Amino acid sequence: MPAILPSRHQTPLPLDRLILQQQPSAEAIEMDVLIVGAGPAGLACAIELTRLASRDLHAGESTPDLNIAVLEKAESLGEHSLSGAVVNPRAFRELFPEVGLADFPFRQPVTAEAVYLLSEHRAQRIPTPPTMHNQNFFTASLCEIVRWLGERAEAAGVNTFTGFPVGALLADGDAVRGVRTTPSGLDREGKPGSSYAEPTDVTARVTVLAEGTRGLLSQAYREWQQIGSANPQLYALGVKEVWETRKPLDRVVHTLGWPLPRDAFGGSFMYPLGPTQIALGLVVGLDYHDASLDVHELLQRMKLHPLFRQYLEGGQLLEWGAKTIPEGGYYSVPARHHGKGVLMVGDAAGFVDVPSLKGIHYAMQSGIYAARAAYKELRSGDGSAAALADYDRMVNESYLMEDLYRTRNMRLAFRDGFVVGGIKAGLMTLTGGRFPGKQIPMNGDAAVARNTGNGQSPAVSGPLTISKLDAVFKSGNATRDTIPSHLLVGPDVTPEVADFYSHLCPAGVYERVGDQLRVNPPNCIDCKATDVLGPRWTPREGGSGPKYRMM
Ligand SMILES: Cc1cc2nc3c(=O)[nH]c(=O)nc-3n(C[C@H](O)[C@H](O)[C@H](O)COP(=O)(O)OP(=O)(O)OC[C@H]3O[C@@H](n4cnc5c(N)ncnc54)[C@H](O)[C@@H]3O)c2cc1C
Ligand code: SF4
């Protein structure tokens, strides 16, 4: 059977649509700082800006009257937020020194943890690798964190515009001057319908790209400005469920091994969210080799394992969702994170440490640094890239890059499969990251060939499992059925490629019908997996996509 090379079937980034060398419209809204994305990175940035202004005001200095806007594609704050999550509270403490630990939006402290190596019927407990220790951390729902941060940002005077996806950057030469949002009310053919609303232009002295994983504007900005990285960014797809349970879970659980094939990188998590709720999920690196691998299906299979089943039986699935994670680490971070009028923060810049599965506090910390650089630029800068370069210095000298450096090759070691990768990662841990010393070079996920013809394992069904279609319903997705497609399908989609996409997408957006690919855009829950390996994702009408409450 022929192998599939995903990159051969992808369209290039539509740079002409994403970077507009145009004057803003006459009705453009003017801001000082404009933040794209109300995740932990964007909201921490907004809050730190207000803190800096109020600090100076109290010190009797004349401060600029700051206009800060956060533009978010979800209809309400947190509805597009999904994480594990075990949270390191470090950045919370820095941003809210006056708030006690008990008042942060966490569910419970981590009191115990266990790591298991799974086979189909057994779970062998193994020592917790040092990178996976979670003492002094807290379990949480990212949706709740985002709502809490959003309330604080709004109370401090930040304008949060939800239901406003940004579709393009407005450029003036090589400087970013603002953004243009997507229109809404288009019909299936992309023509204005009866509820059509035009795009809005928003301009700002500084635009902060806080769009999260596989950020489209950050990709476009980097390609336009040719900002490379030592390795391309690598991604994993995480599919997650929140359950109401009868049996309480008393510890944070991680597993390795089954149900993943040996040549795939990943593992599962199961976290207590109070006495009667748990979060569980499966995360798989998108450089897997088998074209029929299906993360949603693997999670359904995994739930039937005795380790998980004992908690789920008699319980109820409350919510389902999926999202990608940038997991390339240190060598995939862009060579610079700033440019003229622009800063990149959080997942959009790849600040995730995968060996510890942590990104939330790094996202917030980078948002805090971005705020400090932006504030300095507003007070004294000249709009040049140099004025914002302080952001790179702060990030590079911080614990953020130090942490990523320590685990720099761990994810990359698994390029050679689970066993060799496990041994290498162990040696890296023992030597504090010094083994093997130099960078392990990687190909981008789309450049990894996929084997076809392995045959797909039959889908599991029955109690505790859920089909992709029902799962999309459980994500709260209420996208209009008549929306035009926001997915750009590339060339030469063979029947095998159509099959590959249908397994890849956790939300059943792609189907092989006969020898053709059928696309159901309204099902999309913005996980971005096919943006990495298949049809490109672009922002669509505001409020489309999932409506997560507990993810
Ligand atoms: C399955 C999974 C498990 C994880 N587990 C953990 C964990 O246990 N602990 C931990 O610390 N981290 C964990 N992470 C990582 C962590 O969730 C991320 O690192 C973190 O959320 C990044 O924050 P962010 O603000 O950069 O991006 P996000 O949280 O992704 O926020 C970005 C926001 O931007 C919005 N947006 C995107 N594009 C546009 C646009 N064009 N216009 C307007 N808005 C836009 C999105 O809707 C979103 O609200 C996990 C991630 C996943 C997927
Ligand atoms: S089509 Fe949407 S839901 Fe499916 S993989 Fe792509 S981004 Fe995720």
PDB file of C-alpha atoms and ligand atoms in Angstrom, residues 486-487 504-510 523-531 535 537, ligand 2:
ATOM      1  CA  HIS A 486     -13.373  27.515   6.786  1.00  0.00           C
ATOM      2  CA  LEU A 487     -11.186  24.512   5.937  1.00  0.00           C
ATOM      3  CA  LEU A 504      -7.169  12.201  12.313  1.00  0.00           C
ATOM      4  CA  CYS A 505     -10.097  14.532  13.009  1.00  0.00           C
ATOM      5  CA  PRO A 506     -11.642  13.771  16.405  1.00  0.00           C
ATOM      6  CA  ALA A 507     -14.876  15.565  15.490  1.00  0.00           C
ATOM      7  CA  GLY A 508     -15.902  13.619  12.395  1.00  0.00           C
ATOM      8  CA  VAL A 509     -15.499  16.605  10.066  1.00  0.00           C
ATOM      9  CA  TYR A 510     -14.043  14.420   7.294  1.00  0.00           C
ATOM     10  CA  ASN A 523     -18.674  19.850  13.232  1.00  0.00           C
ATOM     11  CA  CYS A 524     -15.248  21.481  13.658  1.00  0.00           C
ATOM     12  CA  ILE A 525     -14.246  22.194  17.250  1.00  0.00           C
ATOM     13  CA  ASP A 526     -11.066  24.167  16.380  1.00  0.00           C
ATOM     14  CA  CYS A 527      -8.578  21.585  17.676  1.00  0.00           C
ATOM     15  CA  LYS A 528      -6.258  22.439  14.721  1.00  0.00           C
ATOM     16  CA  ALA A 529      -5.070  18.865  14.120  1.00  0.00           C
ATOM     17  CA  THR A 530      -5.787  19.002  10.412  1.00  0.00           C
ATOM     18  CA  ASP A 531      -4.084  22.380  10.176  1.00  0.00           C
ATOM     19  CA  PRO A 535      -6.700  20.865   5.376  1.00  0.00           C
ATOM     20  CA  TRP A 537      -7.997  25.813   9.446  1.00  0.00           C
TER      21      TRP A 537
HETATM   22  S1  SF4 B   2     -11.475  19.894  11.119  1.00  0.00           S
HETATM   23 FE1  SF4 B   2     -11.602  21.038  13.047  1.00  0.00          FE
HETATM   24  S2  SF4 B   2     -12.045  19.496  14.600  1.00  0.00           S
HETATM   25 FE2  SF4 B   2     -11.321  18.377  12.791  1.00  0.00          FE
HETATM   26  S3  SF4 B   2      -9.116  18.161  13.094  1.00  0.00           S
HETATM   27 FE3  SF4 B   2      -9.386  20.027  11.908  1.00  0.00          FE
HETATM   28  S4  SF4 B   2      -9.497  21.659  13.438  1.00  0.00           S
HETATM   29 FE4  SF4 B   2      -9.843  19.701  14.551  1.00  0.00          FE
END
